[in-house]
Short mmCIF file of C-alpha atoms (C1' of nucleotides) in Angstrom, two decimals:
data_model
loop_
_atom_site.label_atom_id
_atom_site.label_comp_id
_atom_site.label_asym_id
_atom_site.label_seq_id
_atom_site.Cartn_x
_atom_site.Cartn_y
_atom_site.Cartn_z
CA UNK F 1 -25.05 -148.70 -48.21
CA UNK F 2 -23.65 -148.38 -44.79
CA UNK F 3 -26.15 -147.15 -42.31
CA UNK F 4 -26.10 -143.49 -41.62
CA UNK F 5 -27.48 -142.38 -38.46
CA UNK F 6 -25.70 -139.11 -38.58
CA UNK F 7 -27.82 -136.68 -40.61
CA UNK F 8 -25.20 -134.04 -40.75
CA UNK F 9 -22.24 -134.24 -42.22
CA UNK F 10 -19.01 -134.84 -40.19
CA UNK F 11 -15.53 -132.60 -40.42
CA UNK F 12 -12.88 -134.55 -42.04
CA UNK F 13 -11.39 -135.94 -39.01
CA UNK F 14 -14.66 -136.52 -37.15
CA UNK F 15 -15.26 -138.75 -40.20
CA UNK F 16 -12.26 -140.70 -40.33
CA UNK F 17 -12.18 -141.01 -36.33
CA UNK F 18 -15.66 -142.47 -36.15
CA UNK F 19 -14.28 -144.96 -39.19
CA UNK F 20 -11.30 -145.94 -36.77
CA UNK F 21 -13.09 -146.42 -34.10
CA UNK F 22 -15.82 -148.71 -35.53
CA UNK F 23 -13.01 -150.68 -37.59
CA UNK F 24 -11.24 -150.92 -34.13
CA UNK F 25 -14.20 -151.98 -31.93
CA UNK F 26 -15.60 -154.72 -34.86
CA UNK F 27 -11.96 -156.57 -34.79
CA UNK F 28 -11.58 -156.16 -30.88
CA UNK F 29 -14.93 -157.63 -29.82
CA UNK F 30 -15.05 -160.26 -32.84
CA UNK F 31 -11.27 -161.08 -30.87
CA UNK F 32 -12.16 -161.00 -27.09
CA UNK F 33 -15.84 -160.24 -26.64
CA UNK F 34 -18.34 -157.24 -26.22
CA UNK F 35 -16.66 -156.76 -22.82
CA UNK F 36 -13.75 -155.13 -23.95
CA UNK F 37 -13.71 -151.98 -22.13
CA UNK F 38 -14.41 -148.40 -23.83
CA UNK F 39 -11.02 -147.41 -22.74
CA UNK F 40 -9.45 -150.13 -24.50
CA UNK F 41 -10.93 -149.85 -27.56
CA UNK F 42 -9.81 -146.22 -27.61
CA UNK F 43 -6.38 -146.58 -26.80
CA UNK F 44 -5.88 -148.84 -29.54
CA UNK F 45 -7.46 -146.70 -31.73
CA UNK F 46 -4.91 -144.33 -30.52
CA UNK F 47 -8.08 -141.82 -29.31
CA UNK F 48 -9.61 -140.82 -26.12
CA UNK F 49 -12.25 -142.41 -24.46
CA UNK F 50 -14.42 -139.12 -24.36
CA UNK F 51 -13.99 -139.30 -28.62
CA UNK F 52 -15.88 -142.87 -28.51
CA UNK F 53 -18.87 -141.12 -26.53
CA UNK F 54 -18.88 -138.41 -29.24
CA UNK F 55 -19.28 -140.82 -31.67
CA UNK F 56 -22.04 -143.19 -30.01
CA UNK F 57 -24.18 -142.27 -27.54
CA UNK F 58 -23.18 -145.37 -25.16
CA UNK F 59 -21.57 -148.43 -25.70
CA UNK F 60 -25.01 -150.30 -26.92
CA UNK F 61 -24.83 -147.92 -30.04
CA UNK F 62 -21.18 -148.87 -30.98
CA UNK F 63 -22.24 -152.55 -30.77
CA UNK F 64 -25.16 -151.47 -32.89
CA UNK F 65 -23.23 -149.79 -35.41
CA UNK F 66 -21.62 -153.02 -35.78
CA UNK F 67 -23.84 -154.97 -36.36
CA UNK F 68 -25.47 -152.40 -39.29
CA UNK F 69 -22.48 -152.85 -41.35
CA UNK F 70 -22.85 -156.43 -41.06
CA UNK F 71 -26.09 -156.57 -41.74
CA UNK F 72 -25.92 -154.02 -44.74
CA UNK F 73 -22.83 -156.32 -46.21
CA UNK F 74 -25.08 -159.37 -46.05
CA UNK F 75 -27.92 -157.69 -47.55
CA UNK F 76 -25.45 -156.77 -50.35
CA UNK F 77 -24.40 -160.20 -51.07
CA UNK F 78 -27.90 -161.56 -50.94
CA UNK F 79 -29.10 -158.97 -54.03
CA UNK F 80 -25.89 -160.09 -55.81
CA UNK F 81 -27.36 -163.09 -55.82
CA UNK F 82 -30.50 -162.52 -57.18
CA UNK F 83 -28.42 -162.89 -60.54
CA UNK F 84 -27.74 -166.53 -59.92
CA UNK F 85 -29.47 -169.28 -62.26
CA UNK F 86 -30.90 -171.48 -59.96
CA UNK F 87 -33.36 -169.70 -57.02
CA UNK F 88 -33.02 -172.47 -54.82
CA UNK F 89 -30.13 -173.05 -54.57
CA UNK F 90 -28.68 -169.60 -54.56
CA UNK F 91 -31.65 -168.88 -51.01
CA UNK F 92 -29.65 -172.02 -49.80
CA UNK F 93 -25.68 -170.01 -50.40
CA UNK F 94 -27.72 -167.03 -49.09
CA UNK F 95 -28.29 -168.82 -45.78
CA UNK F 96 -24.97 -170.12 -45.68
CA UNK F 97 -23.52 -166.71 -46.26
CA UNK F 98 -25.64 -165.10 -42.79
CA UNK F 99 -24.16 -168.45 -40.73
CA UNK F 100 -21.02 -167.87 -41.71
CA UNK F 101 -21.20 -164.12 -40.92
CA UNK F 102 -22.36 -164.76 -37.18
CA UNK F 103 -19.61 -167.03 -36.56
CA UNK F 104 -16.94 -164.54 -37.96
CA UNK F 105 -18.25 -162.38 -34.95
CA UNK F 106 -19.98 -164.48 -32.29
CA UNK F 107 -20.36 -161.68 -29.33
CA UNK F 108 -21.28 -159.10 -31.52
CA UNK F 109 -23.95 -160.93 -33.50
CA UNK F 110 -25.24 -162.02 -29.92
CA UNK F 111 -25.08 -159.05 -28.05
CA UNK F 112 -26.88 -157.60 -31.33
CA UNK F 113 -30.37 -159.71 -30.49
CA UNK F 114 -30.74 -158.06 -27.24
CA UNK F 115 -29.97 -154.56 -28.46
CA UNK F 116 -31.54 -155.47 -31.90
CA UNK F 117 -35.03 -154.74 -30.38
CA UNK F 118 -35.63 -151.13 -30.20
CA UNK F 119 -32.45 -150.05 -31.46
CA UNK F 120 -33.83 -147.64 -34.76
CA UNK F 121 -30.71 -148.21 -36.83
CA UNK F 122 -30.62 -151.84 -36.27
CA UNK F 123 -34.24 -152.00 -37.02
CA UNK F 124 -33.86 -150.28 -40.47
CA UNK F 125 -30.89 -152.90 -41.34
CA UNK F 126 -33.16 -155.46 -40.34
CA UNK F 127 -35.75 -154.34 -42.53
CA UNK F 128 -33.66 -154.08 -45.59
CA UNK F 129 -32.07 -157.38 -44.77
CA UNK F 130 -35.49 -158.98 -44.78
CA UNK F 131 -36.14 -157.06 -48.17
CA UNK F 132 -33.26 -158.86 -49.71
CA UNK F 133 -34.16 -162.22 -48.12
CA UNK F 134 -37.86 -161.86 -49.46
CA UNK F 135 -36.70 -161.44 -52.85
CA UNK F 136 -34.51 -164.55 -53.12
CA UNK F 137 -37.46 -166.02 -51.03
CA UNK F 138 -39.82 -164.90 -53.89
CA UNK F 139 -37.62 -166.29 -56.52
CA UNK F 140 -37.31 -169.89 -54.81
CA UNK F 141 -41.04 -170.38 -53.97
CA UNK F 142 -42.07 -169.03 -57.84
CA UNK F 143 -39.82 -172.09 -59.20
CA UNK F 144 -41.74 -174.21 -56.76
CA UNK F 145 -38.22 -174.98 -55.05
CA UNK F 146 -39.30 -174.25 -51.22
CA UNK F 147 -42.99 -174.18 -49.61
CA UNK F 148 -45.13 -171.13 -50.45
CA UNK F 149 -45.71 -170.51 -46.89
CA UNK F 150 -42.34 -169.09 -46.26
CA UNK F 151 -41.36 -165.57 -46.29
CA UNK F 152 -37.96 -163.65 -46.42
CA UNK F 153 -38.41 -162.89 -42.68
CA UNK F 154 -38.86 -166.45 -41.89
CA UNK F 155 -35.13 -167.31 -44.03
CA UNK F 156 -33.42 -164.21 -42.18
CA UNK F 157 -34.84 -165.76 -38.52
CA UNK F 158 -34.15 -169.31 -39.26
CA UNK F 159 -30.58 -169.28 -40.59
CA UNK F 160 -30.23 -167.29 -37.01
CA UNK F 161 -31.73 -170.54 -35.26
CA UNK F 162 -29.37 -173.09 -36.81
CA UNK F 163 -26.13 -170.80 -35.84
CA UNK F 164 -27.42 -170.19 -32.21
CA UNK F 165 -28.38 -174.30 -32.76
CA UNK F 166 -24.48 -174.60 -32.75
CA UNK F 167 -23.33 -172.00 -31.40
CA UNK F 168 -23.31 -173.50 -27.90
CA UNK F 169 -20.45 -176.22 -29.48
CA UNK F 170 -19.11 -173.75 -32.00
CA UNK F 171 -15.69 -173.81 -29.93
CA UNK F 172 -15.27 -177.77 -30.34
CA UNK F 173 -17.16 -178.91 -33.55
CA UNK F 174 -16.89 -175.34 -35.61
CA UNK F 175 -18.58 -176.83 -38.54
CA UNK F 176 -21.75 -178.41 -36.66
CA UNK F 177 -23.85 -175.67 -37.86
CA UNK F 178 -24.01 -176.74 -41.73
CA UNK F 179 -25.90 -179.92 -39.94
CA UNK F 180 -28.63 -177.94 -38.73
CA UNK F 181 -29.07 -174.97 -41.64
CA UNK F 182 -29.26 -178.56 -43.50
CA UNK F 183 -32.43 -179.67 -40.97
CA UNK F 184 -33.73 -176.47 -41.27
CA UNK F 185 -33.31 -176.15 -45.21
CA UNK F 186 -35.17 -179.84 -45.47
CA UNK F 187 -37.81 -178.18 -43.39
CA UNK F 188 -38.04 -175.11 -45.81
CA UNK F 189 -37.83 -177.50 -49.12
CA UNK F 190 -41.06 -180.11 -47.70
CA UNK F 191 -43.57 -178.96 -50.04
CA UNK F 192 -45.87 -181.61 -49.13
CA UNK F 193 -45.58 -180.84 -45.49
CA UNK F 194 -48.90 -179.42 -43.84
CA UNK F 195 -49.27 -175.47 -43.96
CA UNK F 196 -47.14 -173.62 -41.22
CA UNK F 197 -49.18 -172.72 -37.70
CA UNK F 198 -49.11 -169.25 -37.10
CA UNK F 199 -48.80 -166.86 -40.02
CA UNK F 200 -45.29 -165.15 -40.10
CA UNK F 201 -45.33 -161.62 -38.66
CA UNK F 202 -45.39 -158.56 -40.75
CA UNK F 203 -42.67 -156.17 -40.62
CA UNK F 204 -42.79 -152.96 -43.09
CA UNK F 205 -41.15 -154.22 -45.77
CA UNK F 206 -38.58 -151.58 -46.58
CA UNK F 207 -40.11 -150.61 -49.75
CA UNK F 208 -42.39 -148.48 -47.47
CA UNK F 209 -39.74 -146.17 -46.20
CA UNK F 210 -36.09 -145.62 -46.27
CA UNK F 211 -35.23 -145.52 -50.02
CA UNK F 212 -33.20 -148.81 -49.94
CA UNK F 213 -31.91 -150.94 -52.08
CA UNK F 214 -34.22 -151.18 -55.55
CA UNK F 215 -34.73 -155.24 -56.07
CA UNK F 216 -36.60 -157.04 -58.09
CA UNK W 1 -32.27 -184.41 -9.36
CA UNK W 2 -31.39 -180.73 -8.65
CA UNK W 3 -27.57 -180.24 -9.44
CA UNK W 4 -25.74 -179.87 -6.37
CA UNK W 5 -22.14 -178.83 -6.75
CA UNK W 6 -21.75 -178.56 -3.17
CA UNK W 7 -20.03 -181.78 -1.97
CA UNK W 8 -20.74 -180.90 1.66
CA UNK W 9 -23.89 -180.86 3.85
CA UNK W 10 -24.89 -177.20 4.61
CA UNK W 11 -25.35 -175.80 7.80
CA UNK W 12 -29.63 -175.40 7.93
CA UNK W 13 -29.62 -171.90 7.67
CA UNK W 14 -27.27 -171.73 5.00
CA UNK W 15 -29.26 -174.09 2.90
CA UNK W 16 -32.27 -172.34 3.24
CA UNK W 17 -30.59 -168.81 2.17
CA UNK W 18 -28.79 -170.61 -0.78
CA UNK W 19 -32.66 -171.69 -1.92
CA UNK W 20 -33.95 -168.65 -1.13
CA UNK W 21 -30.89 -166.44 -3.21
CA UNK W 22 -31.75 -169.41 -5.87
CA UNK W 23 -35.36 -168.16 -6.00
CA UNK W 24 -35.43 -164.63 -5.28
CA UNK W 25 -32.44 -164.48 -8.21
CA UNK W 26 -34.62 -166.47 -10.63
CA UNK W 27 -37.80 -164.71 -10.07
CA UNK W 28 -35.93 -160.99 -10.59
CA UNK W 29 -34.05 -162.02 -13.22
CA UNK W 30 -36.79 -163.47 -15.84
CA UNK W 31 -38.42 -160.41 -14.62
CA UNK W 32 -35.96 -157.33 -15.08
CA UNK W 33 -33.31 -159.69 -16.75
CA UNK W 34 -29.62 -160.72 -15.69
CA UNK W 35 -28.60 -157.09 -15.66
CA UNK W 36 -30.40 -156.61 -11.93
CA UNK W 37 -27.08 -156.29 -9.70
CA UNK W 38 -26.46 -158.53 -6.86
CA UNK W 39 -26.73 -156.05 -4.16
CA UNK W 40 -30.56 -155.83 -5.36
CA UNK W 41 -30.85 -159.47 -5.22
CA UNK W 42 -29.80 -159.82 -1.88
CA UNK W 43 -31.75 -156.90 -1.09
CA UNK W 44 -34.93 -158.88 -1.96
CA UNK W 45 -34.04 -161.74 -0.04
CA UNK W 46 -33.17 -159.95 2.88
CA UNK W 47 -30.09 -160.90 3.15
CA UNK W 48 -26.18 -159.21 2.62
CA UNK W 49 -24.92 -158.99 -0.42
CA UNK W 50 -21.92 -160.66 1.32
CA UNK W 51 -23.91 -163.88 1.88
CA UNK W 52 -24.53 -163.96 -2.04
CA UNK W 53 -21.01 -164.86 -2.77
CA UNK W 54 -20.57 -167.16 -0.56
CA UNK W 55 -22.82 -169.47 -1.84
CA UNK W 56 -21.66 -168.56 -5.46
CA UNK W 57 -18.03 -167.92 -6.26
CA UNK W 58 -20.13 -164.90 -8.68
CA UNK W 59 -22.85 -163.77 -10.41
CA UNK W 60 -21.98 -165.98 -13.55
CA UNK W 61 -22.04 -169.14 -10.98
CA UNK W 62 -25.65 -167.97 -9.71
CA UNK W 63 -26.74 -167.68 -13.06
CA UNK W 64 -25.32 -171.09 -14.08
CA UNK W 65 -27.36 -172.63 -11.14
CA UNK W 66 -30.54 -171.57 -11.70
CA UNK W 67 -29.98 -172.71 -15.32
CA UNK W 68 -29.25 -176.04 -14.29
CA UNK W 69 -32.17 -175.98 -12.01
CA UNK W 70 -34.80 -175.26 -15.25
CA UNK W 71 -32.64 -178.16 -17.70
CA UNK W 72 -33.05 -180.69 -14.54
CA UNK W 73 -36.70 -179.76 -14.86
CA UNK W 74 -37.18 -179.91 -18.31
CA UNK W 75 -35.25 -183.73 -18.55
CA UNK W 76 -37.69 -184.73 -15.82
CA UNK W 77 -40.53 -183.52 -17.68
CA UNK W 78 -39.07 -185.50 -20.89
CA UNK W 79 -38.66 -189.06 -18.55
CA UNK W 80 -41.98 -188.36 -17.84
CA UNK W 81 -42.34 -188.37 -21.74
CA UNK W 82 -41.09 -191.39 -22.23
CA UNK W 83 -44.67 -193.54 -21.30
CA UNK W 84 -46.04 -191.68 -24.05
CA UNK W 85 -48.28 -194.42 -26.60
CA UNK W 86 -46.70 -192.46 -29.34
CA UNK W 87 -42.97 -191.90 -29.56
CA UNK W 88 -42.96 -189.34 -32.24
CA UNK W 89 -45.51 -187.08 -31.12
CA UNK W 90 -43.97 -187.38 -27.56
CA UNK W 91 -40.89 -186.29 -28.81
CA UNK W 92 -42.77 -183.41 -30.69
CA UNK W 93 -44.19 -182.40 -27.58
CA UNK W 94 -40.97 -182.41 -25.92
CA UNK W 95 -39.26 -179.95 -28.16
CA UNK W 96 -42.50 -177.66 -27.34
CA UNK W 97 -42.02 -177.77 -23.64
CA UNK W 98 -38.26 -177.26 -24.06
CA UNK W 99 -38.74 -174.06 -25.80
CA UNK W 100 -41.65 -172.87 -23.34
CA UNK W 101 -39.04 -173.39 -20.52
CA UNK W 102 -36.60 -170.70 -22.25
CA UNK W 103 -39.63 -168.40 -23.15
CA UNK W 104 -40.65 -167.99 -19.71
CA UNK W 105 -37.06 -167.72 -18.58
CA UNK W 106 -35.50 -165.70 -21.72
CA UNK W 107 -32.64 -163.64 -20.40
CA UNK W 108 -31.53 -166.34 -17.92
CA UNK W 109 -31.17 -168.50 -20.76
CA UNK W 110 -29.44 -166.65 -23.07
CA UNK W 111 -26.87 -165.72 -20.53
CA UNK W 112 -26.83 -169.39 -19.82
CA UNK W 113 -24.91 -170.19 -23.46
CA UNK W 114 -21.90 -167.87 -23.00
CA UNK W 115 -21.95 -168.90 -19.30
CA UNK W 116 -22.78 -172.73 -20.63
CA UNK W 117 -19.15 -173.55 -22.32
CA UNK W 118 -16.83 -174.34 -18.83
CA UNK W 119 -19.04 -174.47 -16.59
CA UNK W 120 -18.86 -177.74 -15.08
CA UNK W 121 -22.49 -177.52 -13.29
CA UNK W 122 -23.88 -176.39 -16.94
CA UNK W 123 -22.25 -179.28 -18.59
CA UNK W 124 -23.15 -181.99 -16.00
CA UNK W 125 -27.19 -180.87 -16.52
CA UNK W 126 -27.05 -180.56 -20.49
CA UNK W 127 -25.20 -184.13 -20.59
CA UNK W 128 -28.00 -185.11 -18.26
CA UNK W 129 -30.86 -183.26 -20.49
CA UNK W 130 -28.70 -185.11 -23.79
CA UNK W 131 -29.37 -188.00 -22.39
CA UNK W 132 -33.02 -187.97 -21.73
CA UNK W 133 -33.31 -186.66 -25.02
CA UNK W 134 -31.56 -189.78 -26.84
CA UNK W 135 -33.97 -191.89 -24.72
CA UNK W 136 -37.14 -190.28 -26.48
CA UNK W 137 -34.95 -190.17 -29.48
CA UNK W 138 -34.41 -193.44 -30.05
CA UNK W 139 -37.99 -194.77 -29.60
CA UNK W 140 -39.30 -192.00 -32.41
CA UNK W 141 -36.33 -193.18 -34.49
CA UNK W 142 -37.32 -197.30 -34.06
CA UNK W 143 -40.67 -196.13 -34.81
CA UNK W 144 -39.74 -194.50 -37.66
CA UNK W 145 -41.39 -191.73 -37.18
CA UNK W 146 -38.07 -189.21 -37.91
CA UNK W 147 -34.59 -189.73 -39.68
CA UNK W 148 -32.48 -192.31 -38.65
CA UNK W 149 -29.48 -190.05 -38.32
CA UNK W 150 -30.97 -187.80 -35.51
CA UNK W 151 -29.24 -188.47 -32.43
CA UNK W 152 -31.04 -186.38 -28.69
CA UNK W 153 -28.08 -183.91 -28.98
CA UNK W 154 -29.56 -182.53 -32.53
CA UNK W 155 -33.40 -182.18 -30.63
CA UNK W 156 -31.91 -180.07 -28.09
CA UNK W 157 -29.66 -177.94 -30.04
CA UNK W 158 -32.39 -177.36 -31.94
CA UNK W 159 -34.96 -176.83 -30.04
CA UNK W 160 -33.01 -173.73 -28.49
CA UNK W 161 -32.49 -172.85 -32.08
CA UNK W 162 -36.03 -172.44 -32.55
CA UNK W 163 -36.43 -170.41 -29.33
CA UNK W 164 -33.54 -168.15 -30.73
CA UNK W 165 -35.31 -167.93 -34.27
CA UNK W 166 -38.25 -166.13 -32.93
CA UNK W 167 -36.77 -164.64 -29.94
CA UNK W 168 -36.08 -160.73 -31.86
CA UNK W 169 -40.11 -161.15 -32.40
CA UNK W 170 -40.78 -162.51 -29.09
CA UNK W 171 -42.17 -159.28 -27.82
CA UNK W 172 -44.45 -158.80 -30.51
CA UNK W 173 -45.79 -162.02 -31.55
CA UNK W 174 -44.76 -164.26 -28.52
CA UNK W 175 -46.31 -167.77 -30.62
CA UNK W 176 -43.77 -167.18 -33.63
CA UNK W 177 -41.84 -169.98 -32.40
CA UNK W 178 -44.48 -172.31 -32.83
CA UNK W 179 -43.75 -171.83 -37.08
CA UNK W 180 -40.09 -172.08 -36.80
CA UNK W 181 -40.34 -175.19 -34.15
CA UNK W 182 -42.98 -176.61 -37.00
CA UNK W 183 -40.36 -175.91 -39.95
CA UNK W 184 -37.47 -178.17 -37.93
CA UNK W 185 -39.56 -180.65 -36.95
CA UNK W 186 -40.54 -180.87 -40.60
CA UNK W 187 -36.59 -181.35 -41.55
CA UNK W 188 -36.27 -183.87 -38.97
CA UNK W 189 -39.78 -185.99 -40.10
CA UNK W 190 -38.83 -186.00 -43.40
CA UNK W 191 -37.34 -189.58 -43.85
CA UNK W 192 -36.83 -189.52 -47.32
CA UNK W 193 -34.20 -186.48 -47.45
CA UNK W 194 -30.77 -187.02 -47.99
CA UNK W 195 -28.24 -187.57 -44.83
CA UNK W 196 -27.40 -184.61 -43.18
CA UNK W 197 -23.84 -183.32 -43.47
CA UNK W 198 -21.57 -183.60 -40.54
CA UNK W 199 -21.68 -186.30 -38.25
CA UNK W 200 -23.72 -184.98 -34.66
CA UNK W 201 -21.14 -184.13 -32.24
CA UNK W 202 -19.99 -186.70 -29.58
CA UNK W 203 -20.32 -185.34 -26.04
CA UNK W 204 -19.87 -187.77 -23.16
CA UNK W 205 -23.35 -189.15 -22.51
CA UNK W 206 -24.49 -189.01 -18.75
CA UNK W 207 -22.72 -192.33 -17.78
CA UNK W 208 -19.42 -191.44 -17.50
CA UNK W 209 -19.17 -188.38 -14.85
CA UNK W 210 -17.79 -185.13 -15.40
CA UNK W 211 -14.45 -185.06 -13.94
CA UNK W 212 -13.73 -182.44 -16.28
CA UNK W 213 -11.71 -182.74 -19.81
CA UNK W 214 -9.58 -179.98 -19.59
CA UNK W 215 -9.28 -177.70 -22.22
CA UNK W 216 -7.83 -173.74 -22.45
"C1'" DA J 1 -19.90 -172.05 9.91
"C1'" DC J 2 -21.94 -168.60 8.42
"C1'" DC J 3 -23.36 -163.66 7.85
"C1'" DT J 4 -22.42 -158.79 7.10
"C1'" DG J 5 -21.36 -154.28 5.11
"C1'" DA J 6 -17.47 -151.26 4.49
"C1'" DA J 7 -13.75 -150.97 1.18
"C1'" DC J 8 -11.65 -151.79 -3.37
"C1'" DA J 9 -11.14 -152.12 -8.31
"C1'" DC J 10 -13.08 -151.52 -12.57
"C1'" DC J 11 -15.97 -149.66 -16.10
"C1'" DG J 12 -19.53 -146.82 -18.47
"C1'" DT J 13 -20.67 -142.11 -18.83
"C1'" DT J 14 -20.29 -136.98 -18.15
"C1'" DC J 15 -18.25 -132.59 -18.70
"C1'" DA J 16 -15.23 -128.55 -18.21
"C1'" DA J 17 -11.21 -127.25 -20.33
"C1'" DG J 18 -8.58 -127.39 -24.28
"C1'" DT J 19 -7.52 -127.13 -29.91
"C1'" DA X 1 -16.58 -128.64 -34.11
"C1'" DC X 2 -14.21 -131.78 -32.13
"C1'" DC X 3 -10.98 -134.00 -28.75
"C1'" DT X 4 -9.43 -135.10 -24.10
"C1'" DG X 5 -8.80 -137.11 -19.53
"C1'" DA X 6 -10.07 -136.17 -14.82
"C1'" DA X 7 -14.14 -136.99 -12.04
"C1'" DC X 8 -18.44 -139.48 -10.91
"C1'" DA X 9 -21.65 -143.21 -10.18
"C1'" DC X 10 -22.40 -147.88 -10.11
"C1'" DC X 11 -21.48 -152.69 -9.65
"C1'" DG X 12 -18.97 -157.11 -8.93
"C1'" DT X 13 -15.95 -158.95 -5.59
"C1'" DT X 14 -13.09 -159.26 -1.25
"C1'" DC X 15 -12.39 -159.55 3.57
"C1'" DA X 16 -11.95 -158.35 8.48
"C1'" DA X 17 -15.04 -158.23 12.07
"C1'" DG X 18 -19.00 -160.06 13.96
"C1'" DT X 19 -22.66 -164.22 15.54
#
DNA sequence: ACCTGAACACCGTTCAAGT
DNA sequence: ACCTGAACACCGTTCAAGT
């Protein structure tokens, strides 16, 4: 589930250190910002600085570790609701779900994009999220709820576009974003509107590699 | 048209460097990104890094300026707009040139957002921008061509969000935001969908100058 | 007024010395 | 194997000395 970059195993306290500090880093940032010093996060983790460079190769790679887990726990609510009676609606909480997760943790989520692109671990997360997105996609477009034009990628990249819509008047009108997902979802459910330009791109869909989740 | 924050008349040869730091930054930066330190900058322009910060108070304020240079650009290109025969499809191609703007200039404006909330030269120029944007607004709206609850605030917002969409992809397939711009502009054509939740925020429009609303 | 670069403070990153 | 903090390099910012 959570994303494992480390292919050996860690000593006990390695473990449990590398846990601290990510717990740590993930509630300072989400509270002041990716420019929270190394230093800092390590002295409230009660650790030294030197232990955070053990554990992540530079500060870019904590971020990234980040924003795995947050990725990973969105792709795990989006399977559990694969279960849910009505597609549409439940691509619709599914959306709702990843805005409300990037504005739980503004910097990270931002500084996430930049990193997001090259970043291997990030990548993978990505590519399982989109997995999970396609599925609920599949569902939605099979009960002829959404245009068939739209893919799981396209969901995942789009309910990104109507938090960063917001997110520039997130501090004064928290709530604006549910106006946009709700452009963005009428766009989605038009399925009279004209064919889409450009095709979406094509990722490898996680099936091809890194055993993740089974769906669907 | 270009935001000046400086109340006073520069000295000729300080006017010239500020343009030419102005420049110089914006040309480096959309070419190595905001990351390129200021002694670099200065470097380029020949000048000492000294000289940097005295025209900007730092590197966030040189930042903010050449942002507020491209959104002065882009609301002049949207007056221009507003001769168009056809309201809709003017606004239409607004939204396109208002996402070309941030491709060319990506890291500039995605540093622009955090740098956007407080910064009275950023807020001045979006206001500005707002306002331009209500003006070709309004005449798609009375043509009734797009929802009558879409006010020039929602184009903008989401025209960045359909910059943001694609931007993880941007690398690889730079027209992706041509789908996601098509998807919104689908939500906000289709007249026959239900009001969208939450009212659009209220910002002062451009009439009433910024003499700043305080707030922590 | 304006320009300059040396000097300062801070932060990411490294590494030799410790357990 | 893992932890640590002193040491290093770099960068934003300041400021006294120059024109």
């Amino acid at each position: 589930m959570t994303a494992e970059t480390q292919p050996r195993r860690l000593r006990a306290d390695a473990a449990r250190n590398r846990r601290l500090l990510l717990d740590t880093a993930a509630a300072t940032f989400a509270e002041y910002g990716t420019e929270v010093s190394i230093a800092e996060i390590a002295r409230r983790a009660g650790l030294g600085k030197g232990t955070v460079f053990r554990h992540f190769a530079n500060k870019d790679e904590l971020i990234a570790a980040i924003v795995c887990d947050q990725l990973d726990r969105l792709s795990a609510a989006g399977t559990a609701l694969l279960d849910a009676v009505d597609p549409t609606s439940a691509l619709l909480e599914f959306m709702t779900l990843g805005v409300e997760v990037q504005s739980r943790d503004r910097s990270v989520c931002e500084a996430g994009v930049s990193i997001g692109v090259g970043d291997p671990g990030i990548q993978a997360a990505t590519d399982r999220l989109f997995g999970t997105a396609e599925a609920l996609t599949e569902r939605a477009r099979r009960q002829g709820g959404i245009r068939d034009d739209v893919t799981g990628q396209d969901v995942i990249l789009l309910l990104r576009g109507a938090y960063q819509a917001a997110a520039p008047l997130a501090r004064t009108v928290p709530e604006l974003w549910r106006r946009y997902l709700a452009v963005i979802a009428d766009g989605l459910l038009s399925t009279t509107a004209a064919p889409l330009p450009r095709p979406a791109s094509t990722r490898p869909r996680p099936t091809d590699r890194n055993d993740g989740m089974p769906h669907g």
